[in-house]
Amino acid sequence: MSHIVVIGAGQAGASLVAKLRSSGHADDITLIGAEPAPPYQRPPLSKGYLLGEMARERLFLRPESYYAENGITLRLGRPVTAIDAGRKTVTLGDETLAYDQLALTTGSVPRRLPAAIGGDLPGVHVVRTLADVDAMAPGVAQGQRVLIVGGGYIGLEAAAVCAKSGMQVTLVEMAERILQRVACPETSAYFRDLHRAHGVDIREGVGLSHLTGEDHVTGARLSDGSDLSLDMVIVGVGISPGTGLAEAAGLDIENGIRTNAQGRTSDPTIWAAGDCASFPYKGARIRLESVQNAIDQAECVAENIMGAGRDYVPEPWFWSDQYDTKLQIAGLNTGYDAVVTRQTDGSLSHWYYAGETLLAVDAINDPRGYMVGKRLLSMGKSPGKAAVADPATDLKALLKA
Ligand SMILES: Cc1cc2nc3c(=O)[nH]c(=O)nc-3n(C[C@H](O)[C@H](O)[C@H](O)COP(=O)(O)OP(=O)(O)OC[C@H]3O[C@@H](n4cnc5c(N)ncnc54)[C@H](O)[C@@H]3O)c2cc1C
């Protein structure tokens, strides 16, 4: 008998246990989750679900019956508090569970504003869990005034939902421009214009000094000295990988739980996947925060627990929905030195290059640009910049060139 325990019942944990079963693991599997809900998808939390357009049940990755039907023991609402790697046990409350192999899919933790600047006032929200969104949803209503702190994808998606709901929205981004960490200036400019056209007051190069209020947030002082009156604050200032448990168990940590290319941590019987794991890729060590990575890496780890010995090589993709705009991203743009813009009727894409090598594509309302870019990247092909920029170029022809 070999008991596999998976800690973290999110996107990666759900994929990992399903893959273990479909790959033929016949013995016990236990999936433990801190949250009370069965594994669910997070992307709609800052999109359709927050807008009230998506029913709660549609968030769940599989019906709850799937787990019992497949002999997977689901333990929900039970945070694991300790791992004893020597004894090969995990602790949940006053219970101890033995494992033969352990996988950590503990996700990430949203950064919060310090209490010293009012970050713990009621009415100040983060967007990570179903419970977070259920708590803020009643405040997302016509005429309410919201401050969004942080101009990354989560902040911008929340701003779009709030604007569509008739709220007065101010978004502050401390960096010079929104999306600075993840996208080129051209993509930032597109989304800045889009939000301003929907009435969002975007202020770049402006931070938050402190929030005000007694028993609820009522205002904010910004770093440029201006004051806002507010009903709600949504904080989207990034996440930290969920490494606490692993660190306390003595596992190596390096911008996440350190794994080898196969997903194995510094303890040979413990594996990690998803937002919490950092792994070697193209001579560097990276950590990805996306659904694609959570699923693909978890499936690779499941196969490796079964003995496959396969390296995980990500083919990154990501998306963001804001108003009626769909941004689709293929590849990783780290290290780009040039951006080529391609604009055709109604569609726009930005192609990132390092020298003559294509690294990534941001496709804005451009499913064809995204598909072709993704395929070019997986084939290791880099089309010439002039051909990409020329709207007369048939993109599909680039695949055959
Ligand atoms: C609002 C929002 C919008 C997003 N939009 C997109 C998008 O458009 N596209 C995209 O690709 N990605 C998006 N993402 C990112 C994507 O959802 C994550 O990368 C993905 O969920 C990571 O999966 P994971 O399993 O690693 O972590 P999670 O899905 O976060 O699951 C981790 C689980 O582990 C549990 N856990 C942690 N510690 C313990 C413990 N000690 N004991 C038991 N359980 C524990 C947590 O409670 C959590 O349920 C979005 C994320 C958010 C929050």
Tab-separated table of C-alpha atoms and ligand atoms in Angstrom:
chain	number	residue	atom	x	y	z
A	1	MET	CA	0.000	0.000	0.000
A	2	SER	CA	1.308	3.443	-0.896
A	3	HIS	CA	-0.506	6.468	0.481
A	4	ILE	CA	-0.070	9.727	-1.434
A	5	VAL	CA	-1.072	12.870	0.460
A	6	VAL	CA	-1.559	16.186	-1.361
A	7	ILE	CA	-1.703	19.411	0.680
A	8	GLY	CA	-3.656	22.208	-1.025
A	9	ALA	CA	-7.002	21.528	-2.689
A	10	GLY	CA	-6.771	24.152	-5.443
A	11	GLN	CA	-6.080	24.069	-9.165
A	12	ALA	CA	-2.784	22.165	-8.922
A	13	GLY	CA	-3.915	19.790	-6.149
A	14	ALA	CA	-7.064	18.804	-8.062
A	15	SER	CA	-5.075	18.196	-11.259
A	16	LEU	CA	-2.448	16.194	-9.412
A	17	VAL	CA	-4.840	13.742	-7.758
A	18	ALA	CA	-6.861	13.260	-10.970
A	19	LYS	CA	-3.676	12.520	-12.910
A	20	LEU	CA	-2.468	10.067	-10.260
A	21	ARG	CA	-5.679	8.092	-10.674
A	22	SER	CA	-5.738	8.256	-14.472
A	23	SER	CA	-2.078	7.179	-14.557
A	24	GLY	CA	-2.923	4.034	-12.635
A	25	HIS	CA	-2.119	4.748	-8.983
A	26	ALA	CA	-4.421	2.235	-7.320
A	27	ASP	CA	-3.669	2.912	-3.640
A	28	ASP	CA	-4.867	5.616	-1.246
A	29	ILE	CA	-4.894	9.288	-2.175
A	30	THR	CA	-5.828	12.061	0.275
A	31	LEU	CA	-6.327	15.672	-0.831
A	32	ILE	CA	-6.341	18.163	2.050
A	33	GLY	CA	-7.629	21.733	1.701
A	34	ALA	CA	-7.715	24.639	4.136
A	35	GLU	CA	-10.752	26.162	2.432
A	36	PRO	CA	-14.234	24.698	2.961
A	37	ALA	CA	-15.074	24.589	-0.789
A	38	PRO	CA	-14.046	21.730	-3.075
A	39	PRO	CA	-11.296	22.673	-5.577
A	40	TYR	CA	-12.376	25.606	-7.723
A	41	GLN	CA	-11.019	27.861	-10.450
A	42	ARG	CA	-9.879	31.303	-9.313
A	43	PRO	CA	-9.849	33.328	-12.571
A	44	PRO	CA	-13.616	34.066	-12.521
A	45	LEU	CA	-13.280	35.500	-8.996
A	46	SER	CA	-12.051	38.814	-10.423
A	47	LYS	CA	-14.209	38.547	-13.550
A	48	GLY	CA	-17.652	36.956	-14.077
A	49	TYR	CA	-18.196	35.742	-10.509
A	50	LEU	CA	-17.512	39.152	-8.927
A	51	LEU	CA	-19.778	40.700	-11.552
A	52	GLY	CA	-22.547	38.307	-10.493
A	53	GLU	CA	-22.689	36.721	-13.949
A	54	MET	CA	-21.398	33.295	-12.972
A	55	ALA	CA	-23.032	30.877	-10.556
A	56	ARG	CA	-20.947	29.531	-7.677
A	57	GLU	CA	-21.341	25.892	-8.798
A	58	ARG	CA	-19.662	26.695	-12.118
A	59	LEU	CA	-16.460	27.571	-10.283
A	60	PHE	CA	-15.916	24.019	-9.085
A	61	LEU	CA	-13.347	22.109	-11.111
A	62	ARG	CA	-15.198	18.797	-10.689
A	63	PRO	CA	-18.415	17.761	-8.971
A	64	GLU	CA	-17.689	16.858	-5.347
A	65	SER	CA	-18.889	13.299	-6.088
A	66	TYR	CA	-15.917	12.808	-8.447
A	67	TYR	CA	-13.505	12.473	-5.546
A	68	ALA	CA	-15.422	9.746	-3.703
A	69	GLU	CA	-16.171	7.935	-6.962
A	70	ASN	CA	-12.450	7.817	-7.682
A	71	GLY	CA	-11.400	6.766	-4.209
A	72	ILE	CA	-9.844	10.149	-3.404
A	73	THR	CA	-10.345	11.158	0.218
A	74	LEU	CA	-11.125	14.873	0.315
A	75	ARG	CA	-10.488	16.631	3.626
A	76	LEU	CA	-11.818	20.182	3.364
A	77	GLY	CA	-11.642	23.059	5.820
A	78	ARG	CA	-8.600	21.377	7.383
A	79	PRO	CA	-5.331	23.350	7.197
A	80	VAL	CA	-2.258	21.198	7.641
A	81	THR	CA	-0.245	22.754	10.448
A	82	ALA	CA	2.977	20.715	10.281
A	83	ILE	CA	4.925	18.185	8.249
A	84	ASP	CA	7.280	15.774	9.969
A	85	ALA	CA	9.509	14.785	7.071
A	86	GLY	CA	11.498	12.350	9.247
A	87	ARG	CA	8.441	10.378	10.377
A	88	LYS	CA	6.598	11.031	7.088
A	89	THR	CA	3.490	12.426	8.742
A	90	VAL	CA	1.358	15.547	8.451
A	91	THR	CA	-0.644	17.180	11.236
A	92	LEU	CA	-4.226	18.444	10.848
A	93	GLY	CA	-5.506	19.821	14.109
A	94	ASP	CA	-5.137	17.007	16.631
A	95	GLU	CA	-4.893	14.330	13.943
A	96	THR	CA	-1.740	12.838	12.409
A	97	LEU	CA	-1.736	11.277	8.951
A	98	ALA	CA	1.062	9.091	7.563
A	99	TYR	CA	2.201	9.352	3.943
A	100	ASP	CA	4.530	7.487	1.624
A	101	GLN	CA	4.774	10.352	-0.872
A	102	LEU	CA	3.699	13.945	-0.189
A	103	ALA	CA	2.892	16.707	-2.684
A	104	LEU	CA	2.634	20.392	-1.761
A	105	THR	CA	0.236	22.463	-3.852
A	106	THR	CA	-0.255	25.229	-1.314
A	107	GLY	CA	-0.657	28.061	-3.844
A	108	SER	CA	0.051	31.589	-2.724
A	109	VAL	CA	-0.965	34.187	-0.205
A	110	PRO	CA	-2.076	37.690	-1.205
A	111	ARG	CA	0.020	40.550	0.130
A	112	ARG	CA	-2.019	42.794	2.400
A	113	LEU	CA	-1.575	46.393	3.393
A	114	PRO	CA	0.003	46.856	6.832
A	115	ALA	CA	-2.394	47.458	9.710
A	116	ALA	CA	-0.333	50.557	10.553
A	117	ILE	CA	-1.726	52.284	7.427
A	118	GLY	CA	-5.272	51.020	7.905
A	119	GLY	CA	-4.893	47.764	5.977
A	120	ASP	CA	-6.990	45.865	8.530
A	121	LEU	CA	-10.004	48.216	8.438
A	122	PRO	CA	-13.319	46.612	7.500
A	123	GLY	CA	-14.066	47.397	3.845
A	124	VAL	CA	-10.469	46.659	2.757
A	125	HIS	CA	-10.414	43.505	0.625
A	126	VAL	CA	-8.054	41.171	-1.220
A	127	VAL	CA	-9.117	38.923	-4.118
A	128	ARG	CA	-7.792	35.410	-3.600
A	129	THR	CA	-10.518	33.118	-2.328
A	130	LEU	CA	-14.208	32.540	-2.837
A	131	ALA	CA	-14.711	33.814	0.719
A	132	ASP	CA	-12.818	37.044	-0.120
A	133	VAL	CA	-15.093	37.703	-3.083
A	134	ASP	CA	-18.288	36.750	-1.257
A	135	ALA	CA	-17.283	39.257	1.443
A	136	MET	CA	-16.727	42.137	-0.998
A	137	ALA	CA	-19.561	41.413	-3.456
A	138	PRO	CA	-22.335	43.246	-1.524
A	139	GLY	CA	-20.237	46.437	-1.678
A	140	VAL	CA	-19.847	46.239	-5.458
A	141	ALA	CA	-22.862	48.378	-6.248
A	142	GLN	CA	-23.938	51.432	-8.240
A	143	GLY	CA	-22.599	54.724	-6.934
A	144	GLN	CA	-20.181	53.281	-4.366
A	145	ARG	CA	-16.636	54.695	-4.321
A	146	VAL	CA	-13.772	52.225	-4.529
A	147	LEU	CA	-10.011	52.599	-4.478
A	148	ILE	CA	-8.060	49.827	-6.190
A	149	VAL	CA	-4.474	49.602	-4.952
A	150	GLY	CA	-2.217	48.053	-7.608
A	151	GLY	CA	-2.367	48.077	-11.390
A	152	GLY	CA	-1.544	44.436	-12.127
A	153	TYR	CA	-4.002	42.025	-13.747
A	154	ILE	CA	-6.026	41.393	-10.575
A	155	GLY	CA	-6.386	45.114	-9.812
A	156	LEU	CA	-7.314	45.963	-13.385
A	157	GLU	CA	-9.867	43.156	-13.630
A	158	ALA	CA	-11.429	44.258	-10.345
A	159	ALA	CA	-11.478	47.849	-11.629
A	160	ALA	CA	-13.309	46.703	-14.780
A	161	VAL	CA	-15.952	44.842	-12.753
A	162	CYS	CA	-16.429	47.802	-10.409
A	163	ALA	CA	-16.727	50.268	-13.312
A	164	LYS	CA	-19.229	48.000	-15.084
A	165	SER	CA	-21.221	47.879	-11.839
A	166	GLY	CA	-21.558	51.662	-11.835
A	167	MET	CA	-19.019	52.393	-9.104
A	168	GLN	CA	-16.708	55.404	-8.992
A	169	VAL	CA	-13.317	53.792	-9.428
A	170	THR	CA	-9.867	55.190	-8.661
A	171	LEU	CA	-6.848	52.972	-9.279
A	172	VAL	CA	-3.397	53.855	-7.956
A	173	GLU	CA	-0.226	52.247	-9.221
A	174	MET	CA	2.989	53.103	-7.435
A	175	ALA	CA	5.189	52.221	-10.427
A	176	GLU	CA	5.536	54.488	-13.431
A	177	ARG	CA	2.870	52.558	-15.333
A	178	ILE	CA	0.222	49.872	-14.844
A	179	LEU	CA	1.327	46.311	-15.712
A	180	GLN	CA	4.947	47.453	-15.514
A	181	ARG	CA	6.181	44.165	-14.039
A	182	VAL	CA	4.483	41.949	-16.622
A	183	ALA	CA	3.940	43.777	-19.912
A	184	CYS	CA	5.480	46.214	-22.389
A	185	PRO	CA	4.577	49.932	-22.389
A	186	GLU	CA	2.386	49.383	-25.465
A	187	THR	CA	0.173	46.863	-23.659
A	188	SER	CA	0.037	49.113	-20.584
A	189	ALA	CA	-1.037	52.022	-22.804
A	190	TYR	CA	-3.848	49.986	-24.352
A	191	PHE	CA	-5.292	49.076	-20.945
A	192	ARG	CA	-4.794	52.572	-19.518
A	193	ASP	CA	-6.849	54.000	-22.397
A	194	LEU	CA	-9.466	51.259	-22.096
A	195	HIS	CA	-10.025	51.943	-18.398
A	196	ARG	CA	-10.065	55.698	-18.799
A	197	ALA	CA	-12.670	55.310	-21.562
A	198	HIS	CA	-14.815	53.486	-18.973
A	199	GLY	CA	-14.421	56.303	-16.471
A	200	VAL	CA	-11.756	54.755	-14.235
A	201	ASP	CA	-9.444	57.348	-12.704
A	202	ILE	CA	-6.024	55.710	-13.205
A	203	ARG	CA	-3.177	57.384	-11.340
A	204	GLU	CA	0.297	56.041	-12.129
A	205	GLY	CA	3.421	56.825	-10.129
A	206	VAL	CA	1.115	57.392	-7.138
A	207	GLY	CA	1.078	55.217	-4.034
A	208	LEU	CA	-1.118	54.960	-0.979
A	209	SER	CA	0.074	56.763	2.152
A	210	HIS	CA	-2.652	55.556	4.501
A	211	LEU	CA	-6.312	54.705	4.791
A	212	THR	CA	-8.675	56.456	7.166
A	213	GLY	CA	-11.808	55.371	9.030
A	214	GLU	CA	-12.913	54.228	12.470
A	215	ASP	CA	-14.974	51.061	12.172
A	216	HIS	CA	-14.898	50.994	8.331
A	217	VAL	CA	-12.664	52.491	5.685
A	218	THR	CA	-13.888	55.967	4.705
A	219	GLY	CA	-10.957	57.534	2.903
A	220	ALA	CA	-7.385	57.478	1.690
A	221	ARG	CA	-4.436	59.830	1.586
A	222	LEU	CA	-2.313	59.246	-1.522
A	223	SER	CA	1.450	59.754	-1.864
A	224	ASP	CA	0.896	62.923	-3.930
A	225	GLY	CA	-0.932	64.457	-0.963
A	226	SER	CA	-4.437	64.107	-2.411
A	227	ASP	CA	-7.353	62.719	-0.384
A	228	LEU	CA	-10.181	60.435	-1.481
A	229	SER	CA	-13.509	59.655	0.171
A	230	LEU	CA	-14.234	55.946	-0.097
A	231	ASP	CA	-16.661	53.141	0.600
A	232	MET	CA	-14.336	50.260	-0.236
A	233	VAL	CA	-10.711	49.373	-1.023
A	234	ILE	CA	-9.527	46.422	-3.122
A	235	VAL	CA	-5.871	45.517	-2.743
A	236	GLY	CA	-4.086	43.833	-5.650
A	237	VAL	CA	-0.419	44.242	-4.778
A	238	GLY	CA	0.804	40.764	-5.588
A	239	ILE	CA	1.174	37.452	-3.864
A	240	SER	CA	3.796	35.503	-1.957
A	241	PRO	CA	4.250	31.784	-2.579
A	242	GLY	CA	2.749	29.553	0.128
A	243	THR	CA	6.018	28.263	1.562
A	244	GLY	CA	5.428	28.471	5.340
A	245	LEU	CA	4.706	24.790	5.880
A	246	ALA	CA	7.581	23.656	3.659
A	247	GLU	CA	10.025	26.020	5.306
A	248	ALA	CA	9.067	24.841	8.796
A	249	ALA	CA	9.610	21.252	7.600
A	250	GLY	CA	13.163	22.157	6.587
A	251	LEU	CA	12.695	22.037	2.810
A	252	ASP	CA	14.854	24.283	0.620
A	253	ILE	CA	13.121	27.553	-0.315
A	254	GLU	CA	14.171	29.837	-3.150
A	255	ASN	CA	11.430	32.196	-4.345
A	256	GLY	CA	9.001	29.357	-3.613
A	257	ILE	CA	9.503	25.735	-2.648
A	258	ARG	CA	12.657	24.750	-4.498
A	259	THR	CA	12.199	21.748	-6.782
A	260	ASN	CA	14.263	20.043	-9.437
A	261	ALA	CA	13.021	19.908	-13.030
A	262	GLN	CA	10.825	16.943	-12.144
A	263	GLY	CA	9.082	18.706	-9.264
A	264	ARG	CA	10.914	16.941	-6.443
A	265	THR	CA	11.850	19.103	-3.428
A	266	SER	CA	15.018	18.797	-1.346
A	267	ASP	CA	13.287	15.842	0.418
A	268	PRO	CA	13.075	12.916	-2.029
A	269	THR	CA	9.563	11.892	-0.925
A	270	ILE	CA	8.100	15.421	-1.114
A	271	TRP	CA	7.045	17.124	-4.352
A	272	ALA	CA	5.643	20.569	-5.157
A	273	ALA	CA	3.658	22.151	-8.006
A	274	GLY	CA	1.715	25.297	-8.896
A	275	ASP	CA	2.107	28.840	-7.568
A	276	CYS	CA	4.162	27.660	-4.575
A	277	ALA	CA	6.965	25.925	-6.521
A	278	SER	CA	10.099	27.322	-8.141
A	279	PHE	CA	11.864	25.204	-10.734
A	280	PRO	CA	14.800	25.354	-13.170
A	281	TYR	CA	14.010	26.619	-16.665
A	282	LYS	CA	16.410	27.730	-19.414
A	283	GLY	CA	19.312	28.199	-17.005
A	284	ALA	CA	17.307	30.243	-14.493
A	285	ARG	CA	14.939	29.432	-11.629
A	286	ILE	CA	11.371	30.570	-12.144
A	287	ARG	CA	7.979	30.428	-10.492
A	288	LEU	CA	4.785	30.874	-12.476
A	289	GLU	CA	1.402	32.086	-11.256
A	290	SER	CA	-1.077	30.765	-13.801
A	291	VAL	CA	-3.687	28.120	-14.431
A	292	GLN	CA	-1.606	26.639	-17.269
A	293	ASN	CA	1.345	26.130	-14.931
A	294	ALA	CA	-0.755	24.760	-12.073
A	295	ILE	CA	-2.319	22.104	-14.304
A	296	ASP	CA	0.674	21.112	-16.434
A	297	GLN	CA	3.205	21.057	-13.627
A	298	ALA	CA	0.866	19.125	-11.314
A	299	GLU	CA	0.222	16.523	-14.018
A	300	CYS	CA	3.949	16.194	-14.641
A	301	VAL	CA	4.584	15.733	-10.908
A	302	ALA	CA	1.851	13.074	-10.709
A	303	GLU	CA	3.532	11.144	-13.513
A	304	ASN	CA	6.907	11.515	-11.808
A	305	ILE	CA	5.540	10.232	-8.500
A	306	MET	CA	4.527	7.214	-10.593
A	307	GLY	CA	8.121	6.942	-11.819
A	308	ALA	CA	8.033	8.678	-15.214
A	309	GLY	CA	11.237	10.689	-14.655
A	310	ARG	CA	10.023	13.500	-16.930
A	311	ASP	CA	11.298	17.084	-16.787
A	312	TYR	CA	8.631	19.781	-16.685
A	313	VAL	CA	9.016	22.166	-19.607
A	314	PRO	CA	6.315	24.836	-19.412
A	315	GLU	CA	4.577	26.256	-22.451
A	316	PRO	CA	3.271	29.331	-20.644
A	317	TRP	CA	-0.004	30.999	-21.529
A	318	PHE	CA	-2.230	33.370	-19.621
A	319	TRP	CA	-5.301	35.485	-20.191
A	320	SER	CA	-7.097	38.471	-18.731
A	321	ASP	CA	-10.638	39.710	-19.393
A	322	GLN	CA	-11.425	43.402	-18.888
A	323	TYR	CA	-14.722	44.833	-20.188
A	324	ASP	CA	-15.159	43.319	-23.664
A	325	THR	CA	-11.416	42.989	-24.199
A	326	LYS	CA	-9.692	39.645	-24.065
A	327	LEU	CA	-5.933	39.666	-23.603
A	328	GLN	CA	-4.216	36.366	-24.355
A	329	ILE	CA	-0.519	35.935	-23.668
A	330	ALA	CA	1.710	33.199	-25.033
A	331	GLY	CA	5.275	32.720	-23.776
A	332	LEU	CA	7.346	34.597	-21.201
A	333	ASN	CA	8.655	38.045	-22.100
A	334	THR	CA	11.553	38.089	-19.580
A	335	GLY	CA	14.655	39.623	-21.195
A	336	TYR	CA	12.953	41.233	-24.226
A	337	ASP	CA	14.729	44.070	-25.995
A	338	ALA	CA	12.191	44.896	-28.712
A	339	VAL	CA	8.436	44.923	-29.171
A	340	VAL	CA	6.802	44.654	-32.588
A	341	THR	CA	3.234	45.895	-32.880
A	342	ARG	CA	0.843	44.291	-35.313
A	343	GLN	CA	-2.484	45.985	-35.902
A	344	THR	CA	-5.187	44.747	-38.201
A	345	ASP	CA	-8.906	45.449	-38.295
A	346	GLY	CA	-10.097	45.277	-34.699
A	347	SER	CA	-7.152	43.228	-33.445
A	348	LEU	CA	-3.847	44.193	-31.923
A	349	SER	CA	-0.832	42.204	-30.832
A	350	HIS	CA	2.559	42.947	-29.332
A	351	TRP	CA	5.394	40.544	-30.142
A	352	TYR	CA	8.360	40.446	-27.750
A	353	TYR	CA	11.821	39.685	-29.098
A	354	ALA	CA	15.320	39.254	-27.648
A	355	GLY	CA	17.500	39.955	-30.660
A	356	GLU	CA	15.814	38.003	-33.454
A	357	THR	CA	14.288	35.407	-31.093
A	358	LEU	CA	10.566	35.532	-30.404
A	359	LEU	CA	9.826	35.289	-26.656
A	360	ALA	CA	6.141	36.068	-26.187
A	361	VAL	CA	3.002	37.563	-27.696
A	362	ASP	CA	0.324	39.750	-26.071
A	363	ALA	CA	-2.764	39.356	-28.254
A	364	ILE	CA	-5.588	41.819	-27.645
A	365	ASN	CA	-8.916	40.712	-29.099
A	366	ASP	CA	-6.785	38.727	-31.509
A	367	PRO	CA	-7.318	34.963	-31.121
A	368	ARG	CA	-5.511	34.281	-34.384
A	369	GLY	CA	-2.414	36.231	-33.304
A	370	TYR	CA	-2.432	34.318	-30.033
A	371	MET	CA	-2.818	30.886	-31.657
A	372	VAL	CA	-0.118	31.495	-34.219
A	373	GLY	CA	2.241	33.055	-31.657
A	374	LYS	CA	1.746	30.112	-29.304
A	375	ARG	CA	2.412	27.590	-32.054
A	376	LEU	CA	5.491	29.467	-33.281
A	377	LEU	CA	6.865	29.463	-29.735
A	378	SER	CA	6.242	25.766	-29.234
A	379	MET	CA	7.909	25.043	-32.599
A	380	GLY	CA	10.864	27.258	-31.605
A	381	LYS	CA	10.336	29.452	-34.686
A	382	SER	CA	10.955	33.212	-34.765
A	383	PRO	CA	9.360	35.066	-37.674
A	384	GLY	CA	11.070	38.188	-39.037
A	385	LYS	CA	9.947	41.393	-37.333
A	386	ALA	CA	8.984	43.166	-40.555
A	387	ALA	CA	6.710	40.297	-41.595
A	388	VAL	CA	4.977	40.324	-38.214
A	389	ALA	CA	4.454	44.091	-38.285
A	390	ASP	CA	3.011	44.045	-41.826
A	391	PRO	CA	-0.796	43.747	-41.585
A	392	ALA	CA	-0.794	42.204	-45.068
A	393	THR	CA	1.152	39.159	-43.807
A	394	ASP	CA	-0.968	36.041	-43.473
A	395	LEU	CA	-0.026	34.939	-39.969
A	396	LYS	CA	-0.657	31.273	-40.654
A	397	ALA	CA	1.890	31.379	-43.479
A	398	LEU	CA	4.535	32.179	-40.838
A	399	LEU	CA	4.059	28.713	-39.403
A	400	LYS	CA	5.119	27.131	-42.672
A	401	ALA	CA	7.994	29.496	-43.408
B	1	LIG	C1	-8.665	36.561	-8.682
B	1	LIG	C2	-7.693	35.720	-9.481
B	1	LIG	C3	-7.740	35.756	-10.880
B	1	LIG	C4	-6.864	34.990	-11.633
B	1	LIG	N1	-6.941	35.033	-12.998
B	1	LIG	C5	-6.141	34.233	-13.729
B	1	LIG	C6	-6.257	34.194	-15.156
B	1	LIG	O1	-7.065	34.912	-15.749
B	1	LIG	N2	-5.461	33.332	-15.838
B	1	LIG	C7	-4.545	32.520	-15.205
B	1	LIG	O2	-3.842	31.743	-15.858
B	1	LIG	N3	-4.399	32.559	-13.849
B	1	LIG	C8	-5.178	33.385	-13.113
B	1	LIG	N4	-5.047	33.409	-11.751
B	1	LIG	C9	-3.976	32.616	-11.113
B	1	LIG	C10	-4.389	31.178	-10.903
B	1	LIG	O3	-5.690	31.089	-10.369
B	1	LIG	C11	-3.388	30.513	-9.969
B	1	LIG	O4	-2.112	30.570	-10.578
B	1	LIG	C12	-3.773	29.079	-9.652
B	1	LIG	O5	-4.959	29.030	-8.910
B	1	LIG	C13	-2.659	28.395	-8.897
B	1	LIG	O6	-3.060	27.120	-8.510
B	1	LIG	P1	-2.458	26.453	-7.199
B	1	LIG	O7	-3.144	25.133	-7.046
B	1	LIG	O8	-1.003	26.521	-7.219
B	1	LIG	O9	-2.936	27.401	-6.024
B	1	LIG	P2	-4.410	27.663	-5.485
B	1	LIG	O10	-5.416	27.505	-6.561
B	1	LIG	O11	-4.340	28.960	-4.771
B	1	LIG	O12	-4.653	26.492	-4.426
B	1	LIG	C14	-3.880	26.357	-3.260
B	1	LIG	C15	-4.769	25.824	-2.169
B	1	LIG	O13	-3.945	25.342	-1.113
B	1	LIG	C16	-4.583	25.604	0.107
B	1	LIG	N5	-3.612	25.545	1.199
B	1	LIG	C17	-2.566	26.379	1.420
B	1	LIG	N6	-1.930	26.018	2.565
B	1	LIG	C18	-2.573	24.932	3.050
B	1	LIG	C19	-2.412	24.109	4.202
B	1	LIG	N7	-1.433	24.330	5.094
B	1	LIG	N8	-3.263	23.092	4.414
B	1	LIG	C20	-4.260	22.836	3.535
B	1	LIG	N9	-4.478	23.587	2.434
B	1	LIG	C21	-3.639	24.623	2.193
B	1	LIG	C22	-5.163	26.993	-0.109
B	1	LIG	O14	-6.177	27.265	0.824
B	1	LIG	C23	-5.680	26.876	-1.553
B	1	LIG	O15	-7.013	26.471	-1.567
B	1	LIG	C24	-5.909	34.174	-10.971
B	1	LIG	C25	-5.846	34.153	-9.569
B	1	LIG	C26	-6.728	34.916	-8.826
B	1	LIG	C27	-6.663	34.896	-7.324
